[in-house]
Amino acid sequence: MNTPLKQFTRYPLTLWVFIIIPFFLFAGNDIDVIIPKPQKLIKSSGTFQLNRETRYLSNTVFANNAISYLQDHLKRNSGYTLQKARRGSKNTIRFRYDSQKIKKAEAYRLRIDKEQVSIEARDKAGFFYAVISMMQLINPAIWRNANGKKIRQWQIPSCTIKDYPRYRWRGMMLDVSRNFFSKTYVKKFIDRMAQQKLNRFHWHLTDDEGWRIEIKKYPLLTKVGAKRGPGTKLPFSTFPAMRGPKNRIQSGHYTQNDIREIVTYARARSIEILPEIDMPGHSKAAIAAYPKLLQDPKDKSRYLSVQRVSNNTINPGMESTYIFLDNVIAEVSRLFPFGYIHLGGDEVPKGAWSRSPAVKKLMKKKKLKSTREVQNYFFTQMDSILAKHGKKMIAWQEVLSEKPELRQDDIFMAWKSPKSGYRAIKKKRNVIMAPVQYLYFDQQYIRNRKEPGHTWSTPVSTQKAYSFKPGSSRYLKGIQACLWSETLLNEKIADYLAWPRSFALSEVAWTEQKRRNWKDFRKRVKNRGLKRLQIQNIHYRP
Ligand code: TNX
């Protein structure tokens, strides 16, 4: 029999003494394991034992999400729950609201010693991130989400951490149109973001290949617009849909109840959801459902998008377009509490509307000289529709091309290059950087036929993503990675493309430039980050 003891003795003792035992000691005690790296971390001696007797104390409701999150993970992996303390005593985790000591939003202080853990913050996110840091300091088994061996006692190494994020916008985009992802997967995706202190989930809900959000007023949007495959009105474009062979109809959308559930789930993790309804291009699914409302019947223009989808652009010269979009935005606004809605605006194909009488009429009436000015007019209209529903606009950078009269608070996503982002910043426009060269996680890691992912831009290795230096300006709101889903033919591919690159994203978004170092980062990813992914069965790229 191959007992563990026999296996042990098969290796020379020296190997154990000099290599393996020191490795465990080192891995167990090292506190420099957190990703993204905290702004300040001071090691001290001793460890706090988190066990069945540990209690918590709190003087603020802002800590409630953080406490629940910790309780859930303890329940799952230890079988006990963290109870509230009756009186101040040893072996407690204290949550304290302190807006004097903590000045910045989302900031926290975490002090761990033998007797207690103390956490100070001024908002929900701060408390949540303190707990995330604490959980990253202990055995990665705390992140396990299936039932496994229960761990009764957790060692937390003593230290003091003072931490805050560099950027307020630390985002990830998931495209659920080209390929649909289940509610369960979306939740997993959001939870993994939260583990990295990412705080904005950009949900690309509509595109040519599928409309994925239930709109009560227009049921055909999902009845027709969420189905793709043979006999449907929606294109495969260059890529088929996930789950099953090409000749099967693929469908999927979220009901309004699903959406509310996911919003609540995200908010419990300090994540706001930015919904995107892409317009006026990338709208084949909506047009297939309601052609009469969204296209000019007399329009003779014939054109293809860059992804080779024909006539996929909403007509901005028709009254019915604005009534339709107003109604859609009304429902979207009620579903998502976040203050912004993303209206797309990317890649309006050349030639769209060029032979539409309705657009010609509009151009004459409003003295518009080109189709670009027509697009400009469209977004000015849409911006006031958003304002009416109490929302601000986010859009892709293309929307800025004609100096539109949009509100100063609106934000633009620069995807073509960092330079294009800086140009917008110079014009005093709010920018989120999502440059394809560094942060398009739908691109291959390295150029290789066997690697999944897109090839139309340069490959994005984890190191390449980590090397991004976004800079600073009051107009630079933060950064974001994009996971477009044309090539995401299953959840494993999505995981593979997202991890470990998302570790790099989180550190670029959170940690001050001077604290960042590739070698140090790589060590933390190897020692802890990957273990955390393994334990959750995340199919990362090794
Ligand atoms: C460009 S980036 C697009 C998407 C594609 C993506 C693929 C942007 C705003 N538009 O429609 O999915 O490239 O990488």
Coordinates of C-alpha atoms and ligand atoms in Angstrom, one line a residue:
M1 CA 0.0 0.0 0.0
N2 CA 1.1 3.5 -0.7
T3 CA 0.6 5.1 2.7
P4 CA 1.5 8.7 3.1
L5 CA 4.2 7.6 5.5
K6 CA 5.9 5.4 2.9
Q7 CA 5.7 8.2 0.4
F8 CA 7.3 10.5 2.9
T9 CA 10.2 8.2 3.5
R10 CA 10.8 7.7 -0.1
Y11 CA 12.2 11.1 -0.4
P12 CA 15.6 11.9 1.2
L13 CA 15.1 13.6 4.5
T14 CA 17.4 16.5 3.4
L15 CA 14.8 17.4 0.8
W16 CA 12.2 17.8 3.5
V17 CA 14.4 19.7 5.9
F18 CA 15.9 22.2 3.5
I19 CA 13.2 22.7 0.9
I20 CA 9.8 21.6 1.7
I21 CA 9.5 22.4 5.4
P22 CA 10.9 26.0 5.1
F23 CA 8.6 26.5 2.1
F24 CA 5.5 25.8 4.3
L25 CA 6.8 27.9 7.1
F26 CA 7.4 30.8 4.7
A27 CA 4.1 30.4 2.9
G28 CA 2.2 30.2 6.1
N29 CA 3.7 33.2 7.8
D30 CA 4.2 35.6 5.0
I31 CA 1.9 38.5 5.2
D32 CA 2.9 40.1 1.9
V33 CA 0.3 38.1 -0.1
I34 CA -2.5 40.5 -0.7
I35 CA -3.6 41.3 -4.3
P36 CA -4.0 44.2 -5.0
K37 CA -1.1 45.2 -2.9
P38 CA -2.1 47.5 -0.1
Q39 CA -0.7 51.0 0.0
K40 CA 0.9 50.4 3.4
L41 CA 1.5 47.2 5.3
I42 CA 3.5 46.7 8.4
K43 CA 4.2 43.3 9.8
S44 CA 4.2 42.6 13.5
S45 CA 4.7 39.4 15.6
G46 CA 2.1 36.8 16.6
T47 CA -1.1 35.6 15.1
F48 CA -4.8 36.0 15.8
Q49 CA -6.8 32.8 16.0
L50 CA -10.2 33.0 14.4
N51 CA -12.3 30.1 15.8
R52 CA -15.7 29.2 17.1
E53 CA -15.3 31.5 20.1
T54 CA -14.4 34.6 18.1
R55 CA -17.1 37.3 18.3
Y56 CA -17.6 40.6 16.4
L57 CA -18.4 44.1 17.6
S58 CA -19.8 46.8 15.4
N59 CA -20.9 50.4 15.8
T60 CA -22.1 50.9 12.3
V61 CA -24.6 49.5 9.7
F62 CA -21.9 50.3 7.1
A63 CA -20.1 47.1 8.3
N64 CA -23.1 44.8 7.8
N65 CA -22.2 43.6 4.2
A66 CA -18.7 42.9 5.3
I67 CA -19.8 41.0 8.4
S68 CA -22.3 38.9 6.4
Y69 CA -19.7 38.1 3.8
L70 CA -17.3 36.8 6.4
Q71 CA -20.1 34.9 8.2
D72 CA -21.1 33.2 5.0
H73 CA -17.6 32.0 4.3
L74 CA -17.1 30.8 7.8
K75 CA -20.4 29.0 7.9
R76 CA -19.5 27.2 4.7
N77 CA -16.0 26.3 5.5
S78 CA -16.0 26.0 9.3
G79 CA -19.5 25.1 10.1
Y80 CA -20.0 27.8 12.7
T81 CA -21.1 31.4 12.4
L82 CA -19.5 34.5 13.7
Q83 CA -21.6 35.8 16.6
K84 CA -22.0 39.2 18.0
A85 CA -20.1 39.9 21.2
R86 CA -22.0 40.9 24.4
R87 CA -19.3 43.0 25.8
G88 CA -15.8 44.1 24.8
S89 CA -13.5 41.1 25.4
K90 CA -10.6 39.3 23.9
N91 CA -10.9 37.3 20.7
T92 CA -13.1 39.9 18.9
I93 CA -13.2 41.5 15.5
R94 CA -14.2 45.1 15.9
F95 CA -15.8 47.2 13.2
R96 CA -15.6 50.9 13.9
Y97 CA -16.9 53.8 11.9
D98 CA -14.4 56.7 11.9
S99 CA -14.6 59.5 9.5
Q100 CA -12.0 61.5 11.3
K101 CA -9.2 59.1 10.9
I102 CA -10.3 57.7 7.5
K103 CA -10.5 60.5 5.0
K104 CA -10.8 58.8 1.6
A105 CA -13.7 56.9 0.2
E106 CA -13.4 53.1 0.1
A107 CA -10.4 53.3 2.5
Y108 CA -9.8 51.2 5.6
R109 CA -7.4 50.4 8.4
L110 CA -6.9 46.9 9.5
R111 CA -5.0 46.0 12.7
I112 CA -4.4 42.5 13.6
D113 CA -2.7 41.3 16.8
K114 CA -2.9 38.3 19.1
E115 CA -6.0 39.6 21.0
Q116 CA -8.1 41.2 18.4
V117 CA -8.7 42.4 14.9
S118 CA -9.8 46.0 14.5
I119 CA -11.2 47.6 11.4
E120 CA -11.9 51.2 10.7
A121 CA -13.6 52.7 7.7
R122 CA -16.0 55.4 6.7
D123 CA -18.2 53.6 4.2
K124 CA -19.5 50.2 3.2
A125 CA -16.8 49.6 0.7
G126 CA -14.0 50.3 3.2
F127 CA -15.3 47.8 5.7
F128 CA -15.8 45.2 2.9
Y129 CA -12.3 45.7 1.6
A130 CA -10.8 45.3 5.1
V131 CA -12.6 41.9 5.3
I132 CA -11.3 40.9 1.9
S133 CA -7.8 41.7 2.9
M134 CA -8.2 39.8 6.1
M135 CA -9.5 36.8 4.2
Q136 CA -6.6 37.0 1.8
L137 CA -4.2 36.7 4.7
I138 CA -5.5 33.4 5.9
N139 CA -5.7 29.9 4.4
P140 CA -7.2 30.1 0.9
A141 CA -9.6 27.4 1.8
I142 CA -11.8 30.2 3.3
W143 CA -12.8 30.9 -0.4
R144 CA -14.0 27.4 -1.0
N145 CA -17.6 27.4 -2.2
A146 CA -18.4 23.7 -2.3
N147 CA -18.6 21.6 0.8
G148 CA -15.2 20.3 1.8
K149 CA -13.3 19.5 4.9
K150 CA -14.3 21.9 7.7
I151 CA -11.5 24.0 9.1
R152 CA -12.1 24.9 12.8
Q153 CA -9.3 27.5 13.3
W154 CA -7.9 30.2 11.0
Q155 CA -4.5 31.8 11.6
I156 CA -4.3 35.5 10.8
P157 CA -0.8 36.9 10.9
S158 CA -0.4 40.2 12.9
C159 CA 0.0 43.3 10.9
T160 CA -1.2 46.8 10.3
I161 CA -2.7 47.8 7.0
K162 CA -3.6 51.3 5.8
D163 CA -5.2 51.2 2.5
Y164 CA -7.2 53.0 -0.2
P165 CA -7.8 52.7 -3.9
R166 CA -5.9 54.7 -6.5
Y167 CA -8.9 54.9 -8.8
R168 CA -12.6 55.1 -8.1
W169 CA -13.5 53.1 -11.2
R170 CA -12.1 49.6 -11.1
G171 CA -14.2 47.8 -13.7
M172 CA -14.7 44.7 -15.7
M173 CA -17.0 44.3 -18.7
L174 CA -18.7 41.1 -19.6
D175 CA -20.4 40.8 -23.0
V176 CA -23.5 38.5 -22.6
S177 CA -24.9 39.2 -26.0
R178 CA -22.5 37.4 -28.4
N179 CA -22.7 34.5 -26.0
F180 CA -25.1 34.2 -23.2
F181 CA -23.9 33.5 -19.6
S182 CA -26.3 32.1 -17.0
K183 CA -27.3 34.0 -13.9
T184 CA -25.2 31.6 -11.8
Y185 CA -22.1 32.4 -13.9
V186 CA -22.7 36.1 -13.7
K187 CA -22.8 35.9 -10.0
K188 CA -19.6 34.0 -9.8
F189 CA -18.0 36.5 -12.1
I190 CA -19.1 39.3 -9.8
D191 CA -17.9 37.5 -6.6
R192 CA -14.5 37.0 -8.2
M193 CA -14.3 40.7 -9.0
A194 CA -15.2 41.5 -5.4
Q195 CA -12.3 39.3 -4.1
Q196 CA -10.0 41.7 -6.0
K197 CA -11.6 44.9 -4.8
L198 CA -13.0 45.6 -8.3
N199 CA -16.1 47.7 -8.0
R200 CA -17.8 48.3 -11.3
F201 CA -19.4 45.5 -13.3
H202 CA -20.1 46.7 -16.8
W203 CA -22.8 44.5 -18.3
H204 CA -22.9 44.5 -22.1
L205 CA -26.6 43.4 -22.4
T206 CA -27.4 44.0 -26.0
D207 CA -25.7 43.7 -29.3
D208 CA -26.3 42.4 -32.8
E209 CA -26.3 38.8 -31.7
G210 CA -28.7 39.1 -28.8
W211 CA -30.9 41.3 -26.6
R212 CA -30.5 39.8 -23.1
I213 CA -32.7 42.0 -20.8
E214 CA -36.5 41.6 -20.4
I215 CA -38.3 44.8 -21.2
K216 CA -42.0 44.5 -20.3
K217 CA -43.2 47.1 -22.8
Y218 CA -41.5 45.4 -25.7
P219 CA -41.7 41.6 -25.2
L220 CA -40.4 40.8 -28.7
L221 CA -37.0 42.2 -27.7
T222 CA -36.3 38.9 -25.9
K223 CA -38.8 36.7 -27.7
V224 CA -37.2 37.4 -31.1
G225 CA -34.0 39.3 -30.1
A226 CA -32.6 36.7 -27.6
K227 CA -32.5 33.8 -30.1
R228 CA -29.7 33.1 -32.4
G229 CA -29.2 30.3 -34.9
P230 CA -30.8 28.7 -37.9
G231 CA -34.2 30.0 -38.7
T232 CA -33.9 33.0 -36.4
K233 CA -33.5 36.6 -37.4
L234 CA -30.1 37.0 -35.7
P235 CA -26.7 36.5 -37.2
F236 CA -23.9 34.3 -36.2
S237 CA -21.6 36.9 -37.6
T238 CA -18.2 35.3 -37.6
F239 CA -18.7 33.2 -34.5
P240 CA -21.4 30.7 -33.5
A241 CA -23.0 30.7 -30.1
M242 CA -21.9 28.6 -27.1
R243 CA -23.5 25.4 -25.8
G244 CA -24.0 22.9 -28.5
P245 CA -23.6 22.6 -32.2
K246 CA -24.0 25.3 -34.8
N247 CA -27.3 24.0 -36.0
R248 CA -29.2 24.5 -32.7
I249 CA -31.0 27.7 -31.8
Q250 CA -29.3 29.4 -28.9
S251 CA -31.3 31.6 -26.6
G252 CA -31.1 33.2 -23.2
H253 CA -32.0 36.4 -21.4
Y254 CA -32.4 37.7 -17.9
T255 CA -35.8 38.4 -16.5
Q256 CA -36.3 41.6 -14.5
N257 CA -36.3 39.5 -11.4
D258 CA -33.0 37.9 -12.3
I259 CA -31.6 41.4 -12.8
R260 CA -32.8 42.6 -9.4
E261 CA -31.3 39.5 -7.8
I262 CA -28.0 40.1 -9.4
V263 CA -28.0 43.8 -8.5
T264 CA -28.6 43.0 -4.9
Y265 CA -25.9 40.3 -5.0
A266 CA -23.4 42.8 -6.4
R267 CA -24.3 45.6 -4.0
A268 CA -23.6 43.2 -1.1
R269 CA -20.1 43.1 -2.5
S270 CA -19.6 46.8 -3.0
I271 CA -20.1 46.5 -6.8
E272 CA -22.2 48.8 -8.8
I273 CA -23.6 47.5 -12.1
L274 CA -23.4 49.6 -15.2
P275 CA -25.9 48.3 -17.8
E276 CA -25.1 48.9 -21.4
I277 CA -27.8 49.2 -24.1
D278 CA -25.6 49.5 -27.2
M279 CA -26.9 52.0 -29.8
P280 CA -27.4 53.2 -32.6
G281 CA -25.0 50.6 -34.1
H282 CA -24.7 47.0 -32.8
S283 CA -28.5 46.9 -32.7
K284 CA -29.5 44.0 -35.0
A285 CA -31.3 42.2 -32.2
A286 CA -33.6 45.1 -31.4
I287 CA -34.2 45.9 -35.1
A288 CA -35.1 42.2 -35.8
A289 CA -37.7 42.5 -33.0
Y290 CA -39.2 45.9 -33.9
P291 CA -38.1 46.8 -37.5
K292 CA -41.0 49.3 -38.0
L293 CA -40.1 51.3 -34.9
L294 CA -36.4 51.4 -35.5
Q295 CA -35.7 51.6 -39.2
D296 CA -36.9 53.9 -42.0
P297 CA -39.0 51.7 -44.4
K298 CA -37.9 53.9 -47.3
D299 CA -34.2 53.7 -46.3
K300 CA -32.2 52.2 -49.3
S301 CA -28.8 52.2 -47.6
R302 CA -27.1 48.8 -47.5
Y303 CA -24.1 48.4 -45.3
L304 CA -22.1 46.0 -43.2
S305 CA -20.6 46.5 -39.7
V306 CA -17.0 45.8 -39.0
Q307 CA -18.1 42.4 -37.7
R308 CA -20.0 42.0 -41.0
V309 CA -23.5 42.3 -39.7
S310 CA -25.8 43.9 -42.3
N311 CA -28.0 47.0 -41.6
N312 CA -27.6 46.9 -37.8
T313 CA -28.1 50.6 -37.0
I314 CA -31.1 52.3 -35.4
N315 CA -32.4 55.2 -37.5
P316 CA -32.0 58.5 -35.7
G317 CA -34.4 60.4 -38.0
M318 CA -37.6 58.7 -36.8
E319 CA -39.8 59.9 -34.0
S320 CA -40.6 56.2 -33.0
T321 CA -36.9 55.6 -32.3
Y322 CA -36.9 58.1 -29.5
I323 CA -40.2 56.9 -28.0
F324 CA -38.9 53.3 -28.1
L325 CA -35.6 54.2 -26.5
D326 CA -37.3 56.5 -23.9
N327 CA -39.5 53.5 -22.8
V328 CA -36.5 51.1 -22.7
I329 CA -34.4 53.5 -20.7
A330 CA -37.3 54.1 -18.3
E331 CA -37.4 50.3 -17.4
V332 CA -33.6 50.0 -17.3
S333 CA -33.3 53.0 -15.0
R334 CA -35.7 51.5 -12.5
L335 CA -33.9 48.2 -12.5
F336 CA -30.4 49.5 -11.9
P337 CA -29.8 51.9 -9.0
F338 CA -26.4 53.0 -10.3
G339 CA -26.4 56.6 -11.5
Y340 CA -25.0 55.9 -15.0
I341 CA -26.2 54.0 -18.1
H342 CA -23.9 53.0 -20.9
L343 CA -25.3 53.8 -24.4
G344 CA -22.6 52.3 -26.5
G345 CA -22.1 54.5 -29.5
D346 CA -19.2 52.4 -30.9
E347 CA -18.6 51.4 -34.5
V348 CA -21.5 53.0 -36.3
P349 CA -20.9 51.5 -39.8
K350 CA -20.0 53.8 -42.7
G351 CA -23.0 54.2 -45.0
A352 CA -25.6 53.8 -42.4
W353 CA -28.6 56.1 -43.0
S354 CA -27.0 57.6 -46.1
R355 CA -30.0 56.9 -48.2
S356 CA -32.7 57.3 -45.6
P357 CA -35.4 60.0 -46.4
A358 CA -36.1 60.3 -42.7
V359 CA -32.5 61.2 -41.9
K360 CA -32.3 63.6 -44.9
K361 CA -35.3 65.4 -43.5
L362 CA -33.8 65.6 -40.1
M363 CA -30.5 66.9 -41.5
K364 CA -32.3 69.7 -43.3
K365 CA -34.4 70.6 -40.3
K366 CA -31.5 70.7 -37.9
K367 CA -28.9 71.9 -40.4
L368 CA -26.7 68.8 -39.9
K369 CA -24.0 68.5 -42.5
S370 CA -22.8 64.9 -42.2
T371 CA -23.9 61.5 -40.8
R372 CA -21.4 62.1 -38.0
E373 CA -23.3 65.2 -37.1
V374 CA -26.5 63.1 -37.2
Q375 CA -25.0 60.7 -34.7
N376 CA -24.0 63.7 -32.6
Y377 CA -27.6 64.9 -32.6
F378 CA -28.8 61.4 -31.7
F379 CA -26.6 61.4 -28.5
T380 CA -27.6 64.9 -27.5
Q381 CA -31.2 63.6 -27.6
M382 CA -30.4 60.5 -25.7
D383 CA -28.5 62.5 -23.1
S384 CA -31.6 64.5 -22.3
I385 CA -33.7 61.3 -22.2
L386 CA -31.2 59.9 -19.6
A387 CA -31.4 63.2 -17.7
K388 CA -35.2 62.9 -17.5
H389 CA -34.8 59.5 -15.9
G390 CA -32.2 60.8 -13.4
K391 CA -29.2 59.1 -15.1
K392 CA -25.9 60.2 -16.6
M393 CA -24.3 58.8 -19.7
I394 CA -21.3 56.6 -20.3
A395 CA -20.4 55.9 -23.9
W396 CA -17.6 54.6 -26.0
Q397 CA -15.1 57.2 -27.2
E398 CA -16.6 57.4 -30.7
V399 CA -19.4 59.5 -29.3
L400 CA -16.9 62.4 -28.7
S401 CA -15.8 62.7 -32.3
E402 CA -17.9 65.8 -33.1
K403 CA -17.7 67.9 -29.9
P404 CA -21.2 66.9 -28.7
E405 CA -23.1 69.1 -26.3
L406 CA -23.3 66.5 -23.6
R407 CA -23.3 67.0 -19.8
Q408 CA -19.9 67.6 -18.2
D409 CA -20.5 64.6 -15.8
D410 CA -20.8 62.1 -18.6
I411 CA -17.9 59.7 -19.0
F412 CA -16.2 58.2 -22.1
M413 CA -14.5 54.9 -22.4
A414 CA -11.3 55.0 -24.3
W415 CA -10.7 51.6 -26.0
K416 CA -8.6 52.4 -29.0
S417 CA -5.4 53.4 -27.2
P418 CA -4.3 55.2 -24.1
K419 CA -3.4 58.2 -26.3
S420 CA -7.0 58.6 -27.5
G421 CA -7.9 58.7 -23.8
Y422 CA -5.4 61.4 -23.0
R423 CA -6.7 63.4 -25.9
A424 CA -10.2 63.4 -24.4
I425 CA -8.8 64.3 -21.0
K426 CA -7.1 67.3 -22.5
K427 CA -10.6 68.4 -23.7
K428 CA -11.7 68.1 -20.1
R429 CA -13.8 65.1 -20.6
N430 CA -14.1 62.4 -18.0
V431 CA -12.4 59.2 -19.1
I432 CA -12.2 55.6 -18.2
M433 CA -9.3 53.8 -19.8
A434 CA -9.9 50.4 -21.4
P435 CA -7.2 50.3 -24.0
V436 CA -7.3 47.2 -26.2
Q437 CA -3.5 46.9 -26.1
Y438 CA -3.5 46.3 -22.3
L439 CA -7.0 45.6 -21.1
Y440 CA -8.9 43.7 -23.7
F441 CA -9.1 40.3 -22.1
D442 CA -10.9 38.8 -25.0
Q443 CA -7.5 38.9 -26.9
Q444 CA -5.1 36.0 -26.8
Y445 CA -2.5 36.0 -24.0
I446 CA 0.2 35.1 -26.6
R447 CA 0.1 34.6 -30.3
N448 CA -0.5 30.9 -30.8
R449 CA -3.0 29.0 -32.8
K450 CA -4.0 26.9 -29.8
E451 CA -4.7 29.8 -27.5
P452 CA -8.4 30.9 -27.2
G453 CA -9.3 34.5 -27.8
H454 CA -9.4 37.2 -30.5
T455 CA -6.4 37.9 -32.7
W456 CA -7.3 41.2 -34.3
S457 CA -5.2 43.3 -31.9
T458 CA -1.9 42.6 -30.2
P459 CA -1.8 39.7 -27.6
V460 CA -2.3 40.8 -23.9
S461 CA -0.1 38.8 -21.6
T462 CA -0.6 39.2 -17.8
Q463 CA 2.7 41.1 -17.7
K464 CA 1.5 43.4 -20.5
A465 CA -1.7 44.1 -18.6
Y466 CA 0.4 44.8 -15.5
S467 CA 2.7 47.2 -17.3
F468 CA -0.1 49.6 -18.0
K469 CA 0.5 53.0 -16.4
P470 CA -2.8 54.9 -16.6
G471 CA -1.4 58.2 -15.2
S472 CA -3.4 60.7 -13.2
S473 CA -5.7 63.5 -13.8
R474 CA -8.9 64.6 -12.2
Y475 CA -10.7 63.6 -15.4
L476 CA -9.3 60.1 -15.3
K477 CA -11.9 58.2 -13.4
G478 CA -10.2 54.8 -13.6
I479 CA -9.7 51.7 -15.7
Q480 CA -11.5 48.7 -16.9
A481 CA -10.9 45.4 -18.7
C482 CA -13.3 44.2 -21.4
L483 CA -14.3 40.6 -22.0
W484 CA -16.1 40.6 -25.3
S485 CA -17.7 37.2 -25.9
E486 CA -17.5 36.4 -29.6
T487 CA -14.9 33.7 -28.9
L488 CA -16.1 32.8 -25.4
L489 CA -17.7 29.5 -26.4
N490 CA -18.0 28.2 -22.9
E491 CA -17.5 29.3 -19.3
K492 CA -14.1 27.6 -19.1
I493 CA -12.8 29.8 -21.9
A494 CA -14.3 32.9 -20.2
D495 CA -12.4 31.9 -17.0
Y496 CA -9.2 31.2 -18.9
L497 CA -9.2 34.6 -20.6
A498 CA -10.1 36.4 -17.4
W499 CA -7.6 34.8 -15.0
P500 CA -4.9 35.4 -14.0
R501 CA -5.0 38.7 -16.0
S502 CA -7.6 40.1 -13.7
F503 CA -5.1 40.1 -10.9
A504 CA -3.1 42.5 -12.9
L505 CA -6.1 44.7 -13.6
S506 CA -6.9 44.9 -9.9
E507 CA -3.4 46.0 -8.9
V508 CA -3.1 48.6 -11.7
A509 CA -6.5 49.9 -10.6
W510 CA -5.9 49.9 -6.9
T511 CA -2.2 50.3 -6.0
E512 CA -0.2 53.4 -6.3
Q513 CA 2.4 53.2 -9.1
K514 CA 5.4 53.5 -6.8
R515 CA 4.2 50.4 -4.8
R516 CA 3.9 48.3 -8.0
N517 CA 6.5 45.8 -9.1
W518 CA 6.1 43.0 -11.5
K519 CA 8.4 40.4 -9.7
D520 CA 6.8 41.1 -6.4
F521 CA 3.3 40.8 -8.0
R522 CA 4.2 37.6 -9.7
K523 CA 5.3 36.1 -6.4
R524 CA 2.0 36.9 -4.7
V525 CA 0.0 35.5 -7.6
K526 CA 2.0 32.3 -7.5
N527 CA 2.0 31.9 -3.7
R528 CA -1.6 32.8 -3.1
G529 CA -3.6 34.1 -6.0
L530 CA -3.6 30.9 -8.0
K531 CA -4.3 28.8 -5.0
R532 CA -7.4 30.9 -4.4
L533 CA -8.5 30.3 -8.0
Q534 CA -7.8 26.6 -7.7
I535 CA -9.9 26.2 -4.6
Q536 CA -12.8 27.8 -6.4
N537 CA -12.4 25.6 -9.5
I538 CA -11.7 28.6 -11.7
H539 CA -10.3 27.4 -15.0
Y540 CA -7.4 29.9 -15.1
R541 CA -4.5 29.9 -17.6
P542 CA -1.6 28.2 -15.8
Ligands
TNX1 C1 -14.7 46.0 -30.7 S1 -14.5 47.9 -28.5 C2 -16.0 46.2 -30.3 C3 -16.8 45.0 -29.9 C4 -16.1 43.7 -30.2 C5 -14.7 43.8 -29.8 C6 -13.9 42.6 -29.9 C7 -15.9 48.2 -28.9 C8 -16.4 49.4 -28.3 N1 -16.5 47.4 -29.9 O1 -18.1 45.1 -30.5 O2 -16.8 42.7 -29.5 O3 -14.1 44.8 -30.6 O4 -12.7 42.6 -29.4

